[in-house]
Amino acid sequence: MSEDRFITLTDITYDRDILEKFYESVKHFAQDYAKIRDNATEGLFSSIRVDDLEGKEYLDYPEISDIVKLFNPEVKQIKSGNIAITVYKPGFQFHPHIDFSRKSVIMIPILPSDGGAGVDYYDYAILSDKTVITGHSCGVESHQEEFYLGTHTYSTVHPTLMDATQVHGVRNDSDDARVYLQLSLYDEFERCKELIKSGDFYNKDK
């Protein structure tokens, strides 16, 4: 079941330590996500606004661009506007939800060093009485065991491709803040799987 929603991209490796050092250098530019996205709920999590750094964008930093250039999505190439470093506070519980705009996402853990709490995934029926939480996702208020299907644990060596249109959430009961580099994609997850199988999902010359 997990492989229908998540793929650990074992053809790609990344250096978490390099990303942690980069995060430490820019973390003071974190902003509440509600100040970045219209209709987002205030206080859910924060995102690093590197464009406040002398007008630079994410792709101006080799720590980020060296990772991005490895991928070759079909619908839309990954630009700075599709890149985010998100910071979830300790104990943050992410309600079961689906994303509206993006179809898939590449998740790359930065902190904690073990990748943090895994991603829960649910039967779509959990949304039968769905509530719109923000302008970018819909979901329900909390975990519901009857619809729970399992938990995917992130690798801290390989990025993870996730189907953002399937119901997912996080129960983080730890004292760890969770920090991730996210690359938003607009290719359907199944199409990404086909591209991976054919070898066209990756830039072979990078």
Short mmCIF file of C-alpha atoms in Angstrom, two decimals:
data_model
loop_
_atom_site.label_atom_id
_atom_site.label_comp_id
_atom_site.label_asym_id
_atom_site.label_seq_id
_atom_site.Cartn_x
_atom_site.Cartn_y
_atom_site.Cartn_z
CA MET A 1 0.00 0.00 0.00
CA SER A 2 2.76 2.48 0.91
CA GLU A 3 4.35 2.18 -2.54
CA ASP A 4 1.10 3.48 -4.06
CA ARG A 5 1.69 6.79 -2.27
CA PHE A 6 5.42 7.03 -1.53
CA ILE A 7 8.61 6.15 -3.37
CA THR A 8 12.06 6.36 -1.81
CA LEU A 9 14.17 7.65 -4.68
CA THR A 10 17.13 5.33 -4.22
CA ASP A 11 18.76 6.51 -7.46
CA ILE A 12 19.39 9.86 -5.77
CA THR A 13 21.36 10.57 -2.60
CA TYR A 14 21.68 13.83 -0.73
CA ASP A 15 23.88 15.15 2.07
CA ARG A 16 21.67 16.03 5.01
CA ASP A 17 24.56 17.73 6.83
CA ILE A 18 25.00 20.22 3.98
CA LEU A 19 21.31 21.06 4.08
CA GLU A 20 21.37 21.43 7.86
CA LYS A 21 24.22 23.93 7.63
CA PHE A 22 22.30 25.84 4.97
CA TYR A 23 19.17 25.86 7.12
CA GLU A 24 21.12 27.16 10.11
CA SER A 25 22.35 30.05 7.95
CA VAL A 26 18.85 31.10 6.84
CA LYS A 27 16.52 29.98 9.63
CA HIS A 28 16.12 33.52 10.97
CA PHE A 29 14.16 34.30 7.78
CA ALA A 30 11.32 31.97 8.76
CA GLN A 31 7.84 33.41 8.34
CA ASP A 32 4.47 32.05 9.35
CA TYR A 33 3.04 30.33 6.29
CA ALA A 34 -0.14 32.41 6.55
CA LYS A 35 1.94 35.48 5.67
CA ILE A 36 3.21 33.77 2.52
CA ARG A 37 0.08 32.06 1.19
CA ASP A 38 -3.38 33.60 1.02
CA ASN A 39 -6.05 31.69 2.98
CA ALA A 40 -3.48 29.61 4.87
CA THR A 41 -4.24 29.04 8.55
CA GLU A 42 -2.04 31.10 10.85
CA GLY A 43 0.25 29.23 13.24
CA LEU A 44 0.39 25.89 11.43
CA PHE A 45 4.04 26.08 10.41
CA SER A 46 6.66 28.43 9.01
CA SER A 47 8.61 28.63 5.79
CA ILE A 48 12.02 30.12 5.05
CA ARG A 49 11.85 33.21 2.81
CA VAL A 50 15.30 33.27 1.24
CA ASP A 51 14.17 35.98 -1.19
CA ASP A 52 14.62 38.33 1.76
CA LEU A 53 18.35 37.60 1.52
CA GLU A 54 19.67 40.33 -0.78
CA GLY A 55 17.03 39.46 -3.36
CA LYS A 56 18.29 35.90 -3.84
CA GLU A 57 16.11 32.93 -4.71
CA TYR A 58 16.47 29.28 -3.72
CA LEU A 59 18.08 28.33 -7.01
CA ASP A 60 20.82 30.91 -6.40
CA TYR A 61 22.19 28.64 -3.67
CA PRO A 62 24.18 25.58 -4.80
CA GLU A 63 23.04 23.63 -1.73
CA ILE A 64 19.56 23.73 -3.27
CA SER A 65 20.21 23.96 -7.00
CA ASP A 66 22.54 20.94 -6.95
CA ILE A 67 19.59 18.86 -5.76
CA VAL A 68 16.92 20.44 -7.97
CA LYS A 69 18.89 19.93 -11.18
CA LEU A 70 18.84 16.17 -10.60
CA PHE A 71 15.12 16.01 -11.40
CA ASN A 72 13.29 16.34 -14.69
CA PRO A 73 9.53 16.59 -14.10
CA GLU A 74 7.38 16.69 -17.20
CA VAL A 75 4.59 19.19 -16.57
CA LYS A 76 6.63 22.01 -15.06
CA GLN A 77 10.30 22.36 -14.29
CA ILE A 78 11.17 23.09 -10.65
CA LYS A 79 11.68 26.82 -10.14
CA SER A 80 12.34 28.80 -6.97
CA GLY A 81 8.61 29.31 -6.47
CA ASN A 82 8.13 25.54 -6.25
CA ILE A 83 10.79 25.15 -3.56
CA ALA A 84 10.28 25.56 0.18
CA ILE A 85 12.01 24.82 3.44
CA THR A 86 9.21 24.20 5.92
CA VAL A 87 9.59 24.21 9.68
CA TYR A 88 7.08 22.39 11.89
CA LYS A 89 7.31 23.16 15.59
CA PRO A 90 7.82 20.38 18.19
CA GLY A 91 4.65 18.45 18.89
CA PHE A 92 2.92 19.79 15.77
CA GLN A 93 0.10 17.53 14.59
CA PHE A 94 -0.69 17.85 10.88
CA HIS A 95 -4.34 16.95 10.34
CA PRO A 96 -5.14 14.31 7.69
CA HIS A 97 -5.46 16.25 4.44
CA ILE A 98 -4.86 16.39 0.71
CA ASP A 99 -3.10 19.19 -1.15
CA PHE A 100 -5.01 21.20 -3.74
CA SER A 101 -2.45 22.74 -6.05
CA ARG A 102 0.47 20.35 -6.35
CA LYS A 103 0.03 16.75 -7.46
CA SER A 104 3.24 15.28 -6.06
CA VAL A 105 6.05 16.47 -3.83
CA ILE A 106 9.66 15.49 -3.24
CA MET A 107 10.34 15.54 0.50
CA ILE A 108 13.91 15.84 1.76
CA PRO A 109 14.36 15.73 5.56
CA ILE A 110 16.81 18.18 7.12
CA LEU A 111 15.97 17.94 10.84
CA PRO A 112 15.87 15.98 13.04
CA SER A 113 18.79 13.83 11.94
CA ASP A 114 16.66 10.68 11.86
CA GLY A 115 14.03 12.25 9.59
CA GLY A 116 11.50 12.83 12.33
CA ALA A 117 7.96 11.55 12.64
CA GLY A 118 6.73 9.56 9.68
CA VAL A 119 3.81 10.43 7.41
CA ASP A 120 0.52 8.70 8.17
CA TYR A 121 -1.67 7.78 5.24
CA TYR A 122 -5.38 7.17 5.21
CA ASP A 123 -8.26 5.77 3.23
CA TYR A 124 -9.87 8.51 1.14
CA ALA A 125 -13.17 7.80 2.91
CA ILE A 126 -11.90 9.83 5.85
CA LEU A 127 -12.83 12.91 3.80
CA SER A 128 -16.47 11.93 3.33
CA ASP A 129 -17.40 14.86 5.58
CA LYS A 130 -14.38 16.91 4.59
CA THR A 131 -13.77 20.38 5.88
CA VAL A 132 -11.80 22.96 3.92
CA ILE A 133 -8.96 23.93 6.25
CA THR A 134 -7.01 26.34 4.01
CA GLY A 135 -7.07 27.58 0.47
CA HIS A 136 -4.49 24.96 -0.46
CA SER A 137 -5.71 21.76 1.21
CA CYS A 138 -8.76 20.07 2.65
CA GLY A 139 -8.95 17.58 5.46
CA VAL A 140 -10.33 16.59 8.81
CA GLU A 141 -9.33 17.85 12.22
CA SER A 142 -7.50 14.85 13.63
CA HIS A 143 -6.27 11.28 13.20
CA GLN A 144 -9.03 8.67 12.85
CA GLU A 145 -7.90 5.14 13.52
CA GLU A 146 -10.64 3.49 11.47
CA PHE A 147 -9.31 5.10 8.28
CA TYR A 148 -5.60 4.81 9.12
CA LEU A 149 -3.65 2.62 6.69
CA GLY A 150 -0.05 2.97 7.81
CA THR A 151 2.96 5.24 8.27
CA HIS A 152 5.80 5.96 5.87
CA THR A 153 9.23 6.62 7.41
CA TYR A 154 11.49 9.06 5.58
CA SER A 155 15.00 8.17 4.47
CA THR A 156 17.70 10.71 5.37
CA VAL A 157 19.89 9.46 2.53
CA HIS A 158 17.42 9.44 -0.36
CA PRO A 159 14.58 11.89 -1.16
CA THR A 160 11.00 10.64 -0.97
CA LEU A 161 8.41 11.20 -3.70
CA MET A 162 4.89 11.50 -2.27
CA ASP A 163 1.45 11.57 -3.85
CA ALA A 164 0.07 14.86 -2.51
CA THR A 165 -3.47 14.03 -3.67
CA GLN A 166 -3.78 11.11 -1.25
CA VAL A 167 -4.81 11.73 2.35
CA HIS A 168 -1.79 12.17 4.61
CA GLY A 169 -0.94 13.68 7.97
CA VAL A 170 1.65 13.64 10.75
CA ARG A 171 1.43 12.87 14.46
CA ASN A 172 4.58 14.29 16.01
CA ASP A 173 4.61 13.72 19.75
CA SER A 174 8.32 14.45 20.11
CA ASP A 175 10.20 17.53 21.24
CA ASP A 176 11.84 17.76 17.82
CA ALA A 177 11.16 20.48 15.31
CA ARG A 178 10.77 18.98 11.83
CA VAL A 179 12.48 20.76 8.94
CA TYR A 180 12.13 19.64 5.31
CA LEU A 181 13.15 20.77 1.88
CA GLN A 182 10.09 20.38 -0.35
CA LEU A 183 10.01 20.40 -4.15
CA SER A 184 6.46 20.75 -5.45
CA LEU A 185 5.58 18.91 -8.66
CA TYR A 186 2.55 19.14 -10.93
CA ASP A 187 2.90 15.70 -12.48
CA GLU A 188 0.46 13.06 -11.27
CA PHE A 189 2.14 10.53 -8.98
CA GLU A 190 1.44 7.66 -11.39
CA ARG A 191 3.05 9.62 -14.22
CA CYS A 192 6.11 10.23 -12.03
CA LYS A 193 6.33 6.47 -11.46
CA GLU A 194 6.26 5.91 -15.22
CA LEU A 195 8.99 8.50 -15.72
CA ILE A 196 11.11 6.89 -13.02
CA LYS A 197 10.69 3.48 -14.63
CA SER A 198 11.68 4.83 -18.05
CA GLY A 199 14.61 6.76 -16.59
CA ASP A 200 13.23 10.12 -17.73
CA PHE A 201 12.48 11.45 -14.25
CA TYR A 202 16.14 12.20 -13.65
CA ASN A 203 18.59 14.43 -15.49
CA LYS A 204 21.19 11.90 -16.50
CA ASP A 205 23.87 14.49 -17.31
CA LYS A 206 23.82 16.07 -13.84
#
